PDB file of C-alpha atoms and ligand atoms in Angstrom:
ATOM      1  CA  MET A1372      -0.129   0.224  -0.002  1.00  0.00           C
ATOM      2  CA  ARG A1373       1.193   3.243  -1.017  1.00  0.00           C
ATOM      3  CA  LEU A1374      -0.541   6.434   0.389  1.00  0.00           C
ATOM      4  CA  LEU A1375      -0.348  10.276   0.549  1.00  0.00           C
ATOM      5  CA  LEU A1376      -2.205  12.170   2.896  1.00  0.00           C
ATOM      6  CA  LEU A1377      -3.016  15.606   2.132  1.00  0.00           C
ATOM      7  CA  ALA A1378      -5.223  17.741   4.822  1.00  0.00           C
ATOM      8  CA  PRO A1379      -4.613  21.013   6.393  1.00  0.00           C
ATOM      9  CA  PRO A1380      -2.601  21.549   9.705  1.00  0.00           C
ATOM     10  CA  GLY A1381      -4.411  19.956  12.625  1.00  0.00           C
ATOM     11  CA  ALA A1382      -6.669  17.700  10.826  1.00  0.00           C
ATOM     12  CA  GLY A1383      -4.611  14.726  12.058  1.00  0.00           C
ATOM     13  CA  LYS A1384      -2.207  13.837   9.233  1.00  0.00           C
ATOM     14  CA  GLY A1385       0.302  12.398  11.834  1.00  0.00           C
ATOM     15  CA  THR A1386      -2.233  10.757  14.180  1.00  0.00           C
ATOM     16  CA  GLN A1387      -4.124   8.643  10.859  1.00  0.00           C
ATOM     17  CA  ALA A1388      -0.410   7.888   9.288  1.00  0.00           C
ATOM     18  CA  ARG A1389       0.488   6.395  12.544  1.00  0.00           C
ATOM     19  CA  ARG A1390      -2.487   4.124  12.612  1.00  0.00           C
ATOM     20  CA  LEU A1391      -2.548   3.121   8.769  1.00  0.00           C
ATOM     21  CA  ALA A1392       1.092   2.571   8.944  1.00  0.00           C
ATOM     22  CA  GLN A1393       0.147  -0.110  11.714  1.00  0.00           C
ATOM     23  CA  TYR A1394      -2.793  -1.192  10.091  1.00  0.00           C
ATOM     24  CA  TYR A1395      -1.220  -2.207   6.949  1.00  0.00           C
ATOM     25  CA  GLY A1396       2.319  -2.973   8.209  1.00  0.00           C
ATOM     26  CA  ILE A1397       3.799  -0.160   6.135  1.00  0.00           C
ATOM     27  CA  GLU A1398       6.305   2.823   6.849  1.00  0.00           C
ATOM     28  CA  ASP A1399       4.982   6.277   8.442  1.00  0.00           C
ATOM     29  CA  ILE A1400       6.822   9.000   6.828  1.00  0.00           C
ATOM     30  CA  SER A1401       6.054  12.277   8.064  1.00  0.00           C
ATOM     31  CA  THR A1402       8.146  15.171   6.316  1.00  0.00           C
ATOM     32  CA  GLY A1403       7.522  17.506   9.042  1.00  0.00           C
ATOM     33  CA  ALA A1404       8.765  15.037  11.570  1.00  0.00           C
ATOM     34  CA  LEU A1405      11.738  14.392   9.409  1.00  0.00           C
ATOM     35  CA  LEU A1406      12.390  18.141   9.152  1.00  0.00           C
ATOM     36  CA  ARG A1407      12.181  18.394  13.280  1.00  0.00           C
ATOM     37  CA  ARG A1408      14.628  15.766  13.510  1.00  0.00           C
ATOM     38  CA  GLU A1409      16.791  17.227  11.301  1.00  0.00           C
ATOM     39  CA  VAL A1410      16.625  20.970  13.411  1.00  0.00           C
ATOM     40  CA  ALA A1411      17.377  18.921  16.733  1.00  0.00           C
ATOM     41  CA  GLY A1412      20.154  17.274  15.366  1.00  0.00           C
ATOM     42  CA  GLY A1413      21.479  20.752  14.220  1.00  0.00           C
ATOM     43  CA  THR A1414      22.368  19.288  11.300  1.00  0.00           C
ATOM     44  CA  ALA A1415      22.707  21.933   8.001  1.00  0.00           C
ATOM     45  CA  LEU A1416      19.414  21.264   6.650  1.00  0.00           C
ATOM     46  CA  GLY A1417      17.758  21.533  10.058  1.00  0.00           C
ATOM     47  CA  ARG A1418      19.775  25.112  10.247  1.00  0.00           C
ATOM     48  CA  GLU A1419      18.127  25.999   7.188  1.00  0.00           C
ATOM     49  CA  ALA A1420      14.835  24.690   7.578  1.00  0.00           C
ATOM     50  CA  THR A1421      14.157  26.136  11.363  1.00  0.00           C
ATOM     51  CA  ARG A1422      13.270  29.519   9.872  1.00  0.00           C
ATOM     52  CA  TYR A1423      10.652  28.380   7.603  1.00  0.00           C
ATOM     53  CA  LEU A1424       9.358  25.771  10.302  1.00  0.00           C
ATOM     54  CA  ASP A1425       9.377  28.435  12.897  1.00  0.00           C
ATOM     55  CA  CYS A1426       6.965  30.865  10.982  1.00  0.00           C
ATOM     56  CA  GLY A1427       4.904  28.157   9.105  1.00  0.00           C
ATOM     57  CA  ASP A1428       6.255  29.047   5.553  1.00  0.00           C
ATOM     58  CA  LEU A1429       6.689  25.826   3.508  1.00  0.00           C
ATOM     59  CA  VAL A1430      10.466  24.909   3.293  1.00  0.00           C
ATOM     60  CA  PRO A1431      11.964  25.398  -0.069  1.00  0.00           C
ATOM     61  CA  ASP A1432      11.326  22.468  -2.655  1.00  0.00           C
ATOM     62  CA  GLU A1433      14.722  21.791  -3.334  1.00  0.00           C
ATOM     63  CA  LEU A1434      15.513  21.130   0.436  1.00  0.00           C
ATOM     64  CA  MET A1435      12.809  18.596   0.582  1.00  0.00           C
ATOM     65  CA  LEU A1436      13.529  16.462  -2.408  1.00  0.00           C
ATOM     66  CA  ASP A1437      16.370  14.387  -1.646  1.00  0.00           C
ATOM     67  CA  MET A1438      14.866  14.126   1.878  1.00  0.00           C
ATOM     68  CA  VAL A1439      11.717  12.678   0.334  1.00  0.00           C
ATOM     69  CA  VAL A1440      13.193  10.552  -2.386  1.00  0.00           C
ATOM     70  CA  GLU A1441      15.671   8.653   0.216  1.00  0.00           C
ATOM     71  CA  ALA A1442      12.765   7.991   2.670  1.00  0.00           C
ATOM     72  CA  VAL A1443      10.283   6.920  -0.109  1.00  0.00           C
ATOM     73  CA  THR A1444      12.360   4.643  -1.976  1.00  0.00           C
ATOM     74  CA  GLU A1445      13.676   2.996   1.285  1.00  0.00           C
ATOM     75  CA  ALA A1446       9.987   2.388   2.805  1.00  0.00           C
ATOM     76  CA  ASP A1447       8.993   0.895  -1.108  1.00  0.00           C
ATOM     77  CA  ARG A1448      11.645  -1.434  -0.999  1.00  0.00           C
ATOM     78  CA  LYS A1449       9.968  -2.778   2.754  1.00  0.00           C
ATOM     79  CA  GLY A1450       6.573  -2.948   1.046  1.00  0.00           C
ATOM     80  CA  GLY A1451       5.177   0.476   1.450  1.00  0.00           C
ATOM     81  CA  PHE A1452       4.435   3.567   2.849  1.00  0.00           C
ATOM     82  CA  VAL A1453       1.778   6.359   4.028  1.00  0.00           C
ATOM     83  CA  LEU A1454       3.525   9.648   3.505  1.00  0.00           C
ATOM     84  CA  ASP A1455       2.028  12.447   5.608  1.00  0.00           C
ATOM     85  CA  GLY A1456       2.847  16.027   4.337  1.00  0.00           C
ATOM     86  CA  TYR A1457       4.132  15.690   1.111  1.00  0.00           C
ATOM     87  CA  PRO A1458       3.620  17.345  -1.777  1.00  0.00           C
ATOM     88  CA  ARG A1459       2.763  20.419  -0.623  1.00  0.00           C
ATOM     89  CA  ASN A1460       2.102  22.383  -4.161  1.00  0.00           C
ATOM     90  CA  LEU A1461       2.020  21.684  -7.645  1.00  0.00           C
ATOM     91  CA  ALA A1462       6.105  21.833  -8.098  1.00  0.00           C
ATOM     92  CA  GLN A1463       6.106  19.042  -5.506  1.00  0.00           C
ATOM     93  CA  ALA A1464       3.266  17.327  -6.811  1.00  0.00           C
ATOM     94  CA  GLU A1465       4.922  16.671 -10.118  1.00  0.00           C
ATOM     95  CA  ALA A1466       8.019  15.983  -8.456  1.00  0.00           C
ATOM     96  CA  ALA A1467       6.355  13.183  -6.719  1.00  0.00           C
ATOM     97  CA  GLN A1468       4.896  12.268 -10.184  1.00  0.00           C
ATOM     98  CA  GLN A1469       8.379  12.160 -11.361  1.00  0.00           C
ATOM     99  CA  LEU A1470       9.858  10.337  -8.543  1.00  0.00           C
ATOM    100  CA  ALA A1471       6.939   7.574  -9.152  1.00  0.00           C
ATOM    101  CA  ARG A1472       7.687   7.082 -12.588  1.00  0.00           C
ATOM    102  CA  THR A1473      11.669   6.975 -12.036  1.00  0.00           C
ATOM    103  CA  HIS A1474      11.338   4.378  -9.664  1.00  0.00           C
ATOM    104  CA  GLY A1475       7.956   2.671 -10.556  1.00  0.00           C
ATOM    105  CA  ILE A1476       6.292   3.396  -7.534  1.00  0.00           C
ATOM    106  CA  GLY A1477       2.583   3.467  -7.939  1.00  0.00           C
ATOM    107  CA  ILE A1478       0.511   5.570  -5.843  1.00  0.00           C
ATOM    108  CA  ASP A1479      -2.584   3.716  -4.515  1.00  0.00           C
ATOM    109  CA  GLY A1480      -4.510   7.004  -3.019  1.00  0.00           C
ATOM    110  CA  VAL A1481      -4.673  10.463  -1.896  1.00  0.00           C
ATOM    111  CA  VAL A1482      -6.289  10.617   1.566  1.00  0.00           C
ATOM    112  CA  LEU A1483      -7.786  13.972   2.222  1.00  0.00           C
ATOM    113  CA  LEU A1484      -9.262  14.829   5.740  1.00  0.00           C
ATOM    114  CA  GLU A1485     -11.907  17.114   5.817  1.00  0.00           C
ATOM    115  CA  VAL A1486     -11.682  19.457   9.173  1.00  0.00           C
ATOM    116  CA  GLY A1487     -13.361  23.036   9.655  1.00  0.00           C
ATOM    117  CA  GLN A1488     -11.154  26.124  10.417  1.00  0.00           C
ATOM    118  CA  ASP A1489     -12.540  26.524  13.599  1.00  0.00           C
ATOM    119  CA  GLU A1490     -12.022  23.006  14.620  1.00  0.00           C
ATOM    120  CA  LEU A1491      -8.436  22.803  13.247  1.00  0.00           C
ATOM    121  CA  ARG A1492      -7.508  26.006  15.209  1.00  0.00           C
ATOM    122  CA  ARG A1493      -9.101  24.476  18.458  1.00  0.00           C
ATOM    123  CA  ARG A1494      -6.807  21.476  18.029  1.00  0.00           C
ATOM    124  CA  LEU A1495      -3.614  23.050  17.459  1.00  0.00           C
ATOM    125  CA  LEU A1496      -4.211  25.664  20.053  1.00  0.00           C
ATOM    126  CA  ARG A1497      -5.396  22.936  22.671  1.00  0.00           C
ATOM    127  CA  ARG A1498      -2.094  21.061  21.391  1.00  0.00           C
ATOM    128  CA  GLY A1499       0.095  24.278  21.848  1.00  0.00           C
ATOM    129  CA  ALA A1500      -1.054  24.542  25.822  1.00  0.00           C
ATOM    130  CA  GLY A1501      -0.094  20.897  26.311  1.00  0.00           C
ATOM    131  CA  ALA A1502       3.106  18.910  26.745  1.00  0.00           C
ATOM    132  CA  GLU A1503       3.543  18.061  22.939  1.00  0.00           C
ATOM    133  CA  SER A1504       3.622  21.857  22.136  1.00  0.00           C
ATOM    134  CA  ARG A1505       5.661  22.691  18.980  1.00  0.00           C
ATOM    135  CA  SER A1506       7.316  25.793  17.842  1.00  0.00           C
ATOM    136  CA  ASP A1507       4.576  26.380  15.147  1.00  0.00           C
ATOM    137  CA  ASP A1508       1.707  25.805  17.718  1.00  0.00           C
ATOM    138  CA  ASN A1509       1.041  29.642  18.442  1.00  0.00           C
ATOM    139  CA  ILE A1510      -1.894  31.765  17.182  1.00  0.00           C
ATOM    140  CA  GLU A1511      -0.049  33.464  14.578  1.00  0.00           C
ATOM    141  CA  THR A1512       1.813  31.196  13.024  1.00  0.00           C
ATOM    142  CA  ILE A1513      -1.303  28.623  13.084  1.00  0.00           C
ATOM    143  CA  ARG A1514      -3.250  31.205  10.967  1.00  0.00           C
ATOM    144  CA  HIS A1515      -0.290  31.740   8.839  1.00  0.00           C
ATOM    145  CA  ARG A1516       0.206  27.569   8.231  1.00  0.00           C
ATOM    146  CA  LEU A1517      -3.614  27.519   7.380  1.00  0.00           C
ATOM    147  CA  GLU A1518      -3.235  30.316   4.953  1.00  0.00           C
ATOM    148  CA  VAL A1519      -0.752  28.703   3.305  1.00  0.00           C
ATOM    149  CA  PHE A1520      -2.274  25.328   3.000  1.00  0.00           C
ATOM    150  CA  GLU A1521      -5.395  27.154   1.258  1.00  0.00           C
ATOM    151  CA  SER A1522      -2.682  29.147  -1.170  1.00  0.00           C
ATOM    152  CA  GLU A1523      -0.239  26.540  -1.720  1.00  0.00           C
ATOM    153  CA  THR A1524      -1.525  23.232  -1.019  1.00  0.00           C
ATOM    154  CA  ARG A1525      -5.251  23.420  -1.620  1.00  0.00           C
ATOM    155  CA  PRO A1526      -4.822  23.245  -5.578  1.00  0.00           C
ATOM    156  CA  LEU A1527      -3.833  19.791  -5.293  1.00  0.00           C
ATOM    157  CA  VAL A1528      -7.081  18.614  -4.482  1.00  0.00           C
ATOM    158  CA  ALA A1529      -8.253  18.890  -7.980  1.00  0.00           C
ATOM    159  CA  TYR A1530      -5.052  17.829  -9.315  1.00  0.00           C
ATOM    160  CA  PHE A1531      -5.330  14.383  -7.633  1.00  0.00           C
ATOM    161  CA  ALA A1532      -9.192  14.439  -7.988  1.00  0.00           C
ATOM    162  CA  ALA A1533      -8.437  14.508 -11.796  1.00  0.00           C
ATOM    163  CA  ARG A1534      -6.195  11.562 -11.618  1.00  0.00           C
ATOM    164  CA  ASP A1535      -8.869   9.533  -9.825  1.00  0.00           C
ATOM    165  CA  LEU A1536      -6.679   9.271  -6.818  1.00  0.00           C
ATOM    166  CA  LEU A1537      -8.711  11.468  -4.066  1.00  0.00           C
ATOM    167  CA  ILE A1538     -10.313   9.769  -1.307  1.00  0.00           C
ATOM    168  CA  ALA A1539     -12.014  12.524   0.793  1.00  0.00           C
ATOM    169  CA  VAL A1540     -12.847  11.915   4.426  1.00  0.00           C
ATOM    170  CA  ASP A1541     -14.552  13.480   7.095  1.00  0.00           C
ATOM    171  CA  GLY A1542     -11.834  14.234   9.587  1.00  0.00           C
ATOM    172  CA  GLU A1543     -14.303  15.621  12.439  1.00  0.00           C
ATOM    173  CA  GLN A1544     -15.023  12.195  13.325  1.00  0.00           C
ATOM    174  CA  PRO A1545     -13.457  10.501  16.294  1.00  0.00           C
ATOM    175  CA  VAL A1546     -10.153   9.137  15.124  1.00  0.00           C
ATOM    176  CA  GLU A1547     -10.661   5.570  15.190  1.00  0.00           C
ATOM    177  CA  GLN A1548     -14.219   6.282  12.628  1.00  0.00           C
ATOM    178  CA  VAL A1549     -11.682   8.496  10.353  1.00  0.00           C
ATOM    179  CA  THR A1550      -9.333   5.601   9.936  1.00  0.00           C
ATOM    180  CA  GLU A1551     -12.179   3.174   9.731  1.00  0.00           C
ATOM    181  CA  ASP A1552     -13.742   5.263   6.846  1.00  0.00           C
ATOM    182  CA  ILE A1553     -10.071   5.489   4.939  1.00  0.00           C
ATOM    183  CA  VAL A1554      -9.498   1.652   5.342  1.00  0.00           C
ATOM    184  CA  ASP A1555     -13.074   1.022   3.807  1.00  0.00           C
ATOM    185  CA  ARG A1556     -12.544   3.355   0.987  1.00  0.00           C
ATOM    186  CA  LEU A1557      -9.413   1.920   0.143  1.00  0.00           C
ATOM    187  CA  ALA A1558     -10.790  -1.704   0.338  1.00  0.00           C
ATOM    188  CA  GLY A1559     -13.394  -0.416  -2.529  1.00  0.00           C
ATOM    189  CA  ARG A1560     -10.415   0.526  -5.003  1.00  0.00           C
ATOM    190  CA  ALA A1561      -8.115  -1.935  -6.874  1.00  0.00           C
ATOM    191  CA  VAL A1562      -4.971  -1.443  -4.614  1.00  0.00           C
ATOM    192  CA  ARG A1563      -2.090  -3.667  -4.230  1.00  0.00           C
ATOM    193  CA  PRO A1564      -1.064  -5.337  -0.948  1.00  0.00           C
TER     194      PRO A1564
HETATM  195  P1  AP5 B 838       3.825  19.429   9.715  1.00  0.00           P
HETATM  196  O1  AP5 B 838       4.900  18.570  10.988  1.00  0.00           O
HETATM  197  O2  AP5 B 838       3.381  18.334   8.671  1.00  0.00           O
HETATM  198  O3  AP5 B 838       2.387  20.042  10.144  1.00  0.00           O
HETATM  199  P2  AP5 B 838       1.242  20.394   9.745  1.00  0.00           P
HETATM  200  O4  AP5 B 838       0.739  20.214   8.264  1.00  0.00           O
HETATM  201  O5  AP5 B 838       1.333  21.982  10.086  1.00  0.00           O
HETATM  202  O6  AP5 B 838       0.019  19.530  10.501  1.00  0.00           O
HETATM  203  P3  AP5 B 838       0.018  19.234  11.902  1.00  0.00           P
HETATM  204  O7  AP5 B 838       1.475  17.929  12.331  1.00  0.00           O
HETATM  205  O8  AP5 B 838       0.354  20.283  13.082  1.00  0.00           O
HETATM  206  O9  AP5 B 838      -1.038  18.679  11.783  1.00  0.00           O
HETATM  207  P4  AP5 B 838      -1.539  17.144  11.375  1.00  0.00           P
HETATM  208  O10 AP5 B 838      -2.342  17.294   9.981  1.00  0.00           O
HETATM  209  O11 AP5 B 838      -0.235  16.211  11.353  1.00  0.00           O
HETATM  210  O12 AP5 B 838      -2.568  16.615  12.760  1.00  0.00           O
HETATM  211  P5  AP5 B 838      -2.145  15.751  14.177  1.00  0.00           P
HETATM  212  O13 AP5 B 838      -2.517  14.365  13.597  1.00  0.00           O
HETATM  213  O14 AP5 B 838      -0.915  16.487  14.327  1.00  0.00           O
HETATM  214  O15 AP5 B 838       4.770  20.380   9.057  1.00  0.00           O
HETATM  215  C1  AP5 B 838       5.498  21.126   9.580  1.00  0.00           C
HETATM  216  C2  AP5 B 838       6.241  22.240   8.860  1.00  0.00           C
HETATM  217  O16 AP5 B 838       7.381  21.584   7.884  1.00  0.00           O
HETATM  218  C3  AP5 B 838       5.190  22.991   7.750  1.00  0.00           C
HETATM  219  O17 AP5 B 838       4.685  24.253   8.209  1.00  0.00           O
HETATM  220  C4  AP5 B 838       6.384  23.432   6.847  1.00  0.00           C
HETATM  221  O18 AP5 B 838       7.577  24.283   7.450  1.00  0.00           O
HETATM  222  C5  AP5 B 838       7.333  22.101   6.774  1.00  0.00           C
HETATM  223  N1  AP5 B 838       7.005  21.435   5.996  1.00  0.00           N
HETATM  224  C6  AP5 B 838       6.619  19.991   5.994  1.00  0.00           C
HETATM  225  N2  AP5 B 838       6.359  19.078   4.984  1.00  0.00           N
HETATM  226  C7  AP5 B 838       6.929  19.985   3.990  1.00  0.00           C
HETATM  227  C8  AP5 B 838       6.668  20.011   2.623  1.00  0.00           C
HETATM  228  N3  AP5 B 838       6.359  18.624   1.984  1.00  0.00           N
HETATM  229  N4  AP5 B 838       7.318  20.842   1.856  1.00  0.00           N
HETATM  230  C9  AP5 B 838       7.815  21.922   2.611  1.00  0.00           C
HETATM  231  N5  AP5 B 838       7.929  22.497   3.632  1.00  0.00           N
HETATM  232  C10 AP5 B 838       7.207  21.400   4.663  1.00  0.00           C
HETATM  233  O19 AP5 B 838      -3.388  16.325  14.836  1.00  0.00           O
HETATM  234  C11 AP5 B 838      -3.133  17.419  15.427  1.00  0.00           C
HETATM  235  C12 AP5 B 838      -3.946  17.570  16.648  1.00  0.00           C
HETATM  236  O20 AP5 B 838      -5.134  17.017  16.876  1.00  0.00           O
HETATM  237  C13 AP5 B 838      -3.321  16.798  17.901  1.00  0.00           C
HETATM  238  O21 AP5 B 838      -3.490  17.336  19.196  1.00  0.00           O
HETATM  239  C14 AP5 B 838      -4.195  15.279  17.636  1.00  0.00           C
HETATM  240  O22 AP5 B 838      -4.339  14.241  18.833  1.00  0.00           O
HETATM  241  C15 AP5 B 838      -5.751  16.101  17.465  1.00  0.00           C
HETATM  242  N6  AP5 B 838      -6.257  14.978  16.606  1.00  0.00           N
HETATM  243  C16 AP5 B 838      -5.743  14.401  15.457  1.00  0.00           C
HETATM  244  N7  AP5 B 838      -7.416  13.926  15.198  1.00  0.00           N
HETATM  245  C17 AP5 B 838      -7.891  14.239  15.489  1.00  0.00           C
HETATM  246  C18 AP5 B 838      -9.759  14.110  15.720  1.00  0.00           C
HETATM  247  N8  AP5 B 838     -10.184  13.100  14.621  1.00  0.00           N
HETATM  248  N9  AP5 B 838     -10.640  14.334  16.686  1.00  0.00           N
HETATM  249  C19 AP5 B 838     -10.044  15.738  17.483  1.00  0.00           C
HETATM  250  N10 AP5 B 838      -8.554  15.798  17.778  1.00  0.00           N
HETATM  251  C20 AP5 B 838      -7.498  15.018  16.588  1.00  0.00           C
END
């Protein structure tokens, strides 16, 4: 199983990626988590990425690609992946299609988690007030992350729908129900094991 997760900040990409990875026995790849690991490790990529992460802007495409290619091709060799957070703009979507063609990796579905803006803000502010808080979980940066999603990432909904890959799921339901809906919808498609 090879899946992409496409959804605004706070919609549950990370939560569902972990659950789907466990369900299908595949790798969970989060580009945000990979970047935060680079930042924590003080690598050159991490030092470059930190200012984008902290203000909620997208990290430049050229910094993302190598990291994604390495993680995805390795996970593909092990049997599949759920990729959370890539692509996030049309240039990245084209790069992902190219990567898929070059390495013979077919994508089985692109899951869109639909959650309203008020609920997204509530979730991120709640996380920001707790032990799991991230440097981008503050009101200003949350607002900007949501704007970036609408302007940069939202166009990918039509992009993947046109390629008959989009699976839209109500992400405001309880976590377990969201997973169940995704699994049911995927079962209805002709996907590889
Ligand atoms: P990333 O780490 O991907 O963050 P994000 O997109 O802002 O999304 P979040 O991780 O905040 O939310 P989520 O949708 O994963 O939801 P979660 O499961 O955590 O990216 C961070 C930054 O990295 C970007 O801003 C950018 O700078 C950079 N970056 C990453 N990828 C990039 C790329 N491809 N190109 C360029 N730059 C890139 O859940 C959120 C909260 O809600 C949690 O508290 C959770 O417990 C709760 N929750 C989840 N599901 C439910 C539910 N069903 N009901 C109630 N609560 C729920």
